[in-house]
Amino acid sequence: MNANPKTVLFCLLALCAPSAFAASGPDQVRLADGLFARSMYDLALREYAAVVDQPGLTNREVVLYRMAESLRALGRAAEADAAYDRVVTGFPESVQAQRSALRMAETAVAGGRFEQAATVLRTRAEGSLELSLRPAWRYYRAHAELKRGRPKLAEPIYRRLLEEDGSSPYAPHARLELAELLQAENPAAPDIRRLLEQVVQSVSNAPVGRQAALRLAAYLYGQRDFAASADVYSRILRDDPAQAESVQSFAAWAAFKAGRWEETLRLAGSLGSADGLYVSANSQRQLGRTNEARQAYASLLAAHADNALAEAARYEAAALALQAGDFVQARQLAGQVKPTPELGEDLLWIQAEAARGAGQRDDAIVLYDRLAQDYAKGSKALAARMSAARLHLEASRWEEASRRYRALARDPAGRPHAAETWLASAYARTQLKQPAEAVADWTILIRDYPGFGALDEALYGCARAQAELGQNQ
């Protein structure tokens, strides 16, 4: 059926011509509504503007609201707000007034004017709201209160929203922001994990779901639930590869802290950063791959010498070098690390052991003595004193060796090694041709430690020394 050319022309004029050619009164409103429904906001605005102030217009609040909506859609925010305000002030009891106030609040929030948004929304009691508007109203009000630094006002509003409208489109945003609010007040609050997990489970592919997943992974890491954190990061990398660049380092750290060494190596393998090299080196070390670990530490120190992780890397590389018998590098690396209360004792131990391994006996004694003095209550103090005494014995410094061994034997801390220290002191005294001193040491050993494994040696030595004393008398 062919359209009448005159009819087509009339329709075009009705759609495109100025308002003077259009219908008037109710017909003009219907025409504007039709244009509005087709998202033809520029033309709809022209028609609404032509009739909005006509005397006798019914539903003026609807015309004003749709006029404001058209202005908003066209990006004319200030003019839209003025039209919304006419609805709010002129027709305060209408549904359009509620919708207009909500739109004004949305615009204020988007512009960072949170005080204005909160003021607009506080003016109406929640009980008077149209139910379909309540979730959005509560969300924007809570959001505005939170952003203006009033978390105590925001929290109950978020909770009412989630209790009464927990399945609305605003609920995921409310859960995410309530979790952030709670975390700022008490990082251990039990609700935080539940809220974030609910967002991830309900809208995992939406932007708010992806943001919640990132926050959940970071939250779990902060709570030291490294395995759960690593699992969340793994899902993020699987479901949202675009996040890989920003997330991979965090995922590697979570896997490393969870003791998942192979997973850490897979995640960190493509990272040339200090973090990537550090967790790779540590994972290789945990897997017993000493050479690979040392290479990774060396790469980190070569490329990121000033990074905060370089200190820890030097310490761990020094320990590995000592283990591998590379004493020169072990001492050099340990000497480059700034001592801290946590590392100071171990650093001195590595340097002392490296000096001893390299044949630098006097240096080793100095380092052992410093360790024993500076960390007298530490776990390595006794071993350091034993090692220093042994080095004096090896150097044939008999007097000093005996003095040190006797001090160890009399010290309650050295009681587990008392028998062997009395034996060593007695031996040093025999080398000094002091049989009486030797007999004194052996006598204590034989009397107080009858179960000593080398008791036969002590008995024999004591007998010889006593015979020597008899010959000398």
Tab-separated table of C-alpha atoms in Angstrom, residues 369 385 389 392-393 397-410 421-422 424-426 428-429 432 441:
chain	number	residue	atom	x	y	z
A	369	ASP	CA	82.736	-12.331	69.771
A	385	ARG	CA	81.203	-18.615	71.824
A	389	ALA	CA	86.902	-21.007	71.608
A	392	HIS	CA	91.639	-20.382	69.610
A	393	LEU	CA	92.258	-24.062	70.271
A	397	ARG	CA	96.302	-20.403	71.867
A	398	TRP	CA	95.944	-22.769	74.770
A	399	GLU	CA	95.537	-20.309	77.613
A	400	GLU	CA	92.809	-18.333	75.858
A	401	ALA	CA	91.081	-21.475	74.640
A	402	SER	CA	90.986	-22.962	78.175
A	403	ARG	CA	89.743	-19.708	79.660
A	404	ARG	CA	86.876	-19.554	77.169
A	405	TYR	CA	85.932	-23.209	77.572
A	406	ARG	CA	85.894	-22.940	81.367
A	407	ALA	CA	83.652	-19.859	81.128
A	408	LEU	CA	81.280	-21.788	78.887
A	409	ALA	CA	81.276	-24.803	81.218
A	410	ARG	CA	80.356	-22.646	84.219
A	421	THR	CA	83.977	-27.873	77.176
A	422	TRP	CA	85.662	-29.300	80.320
A	424	ALA	CA	88.607	-29.201	75.686
A	425	SER	CA	89.892	-27.047	78.555
A	426	ALA	CA	91.707	-30.024	80.066
A	428	ALA	CA	94.499	-27.125	76.433
A	429	ARG	CA	95.986	-27.355	79.938
A	432	LEU	CA	100.420	-25.862	78.476
A	441	ASP	CA	89.077	-30.020	84.716
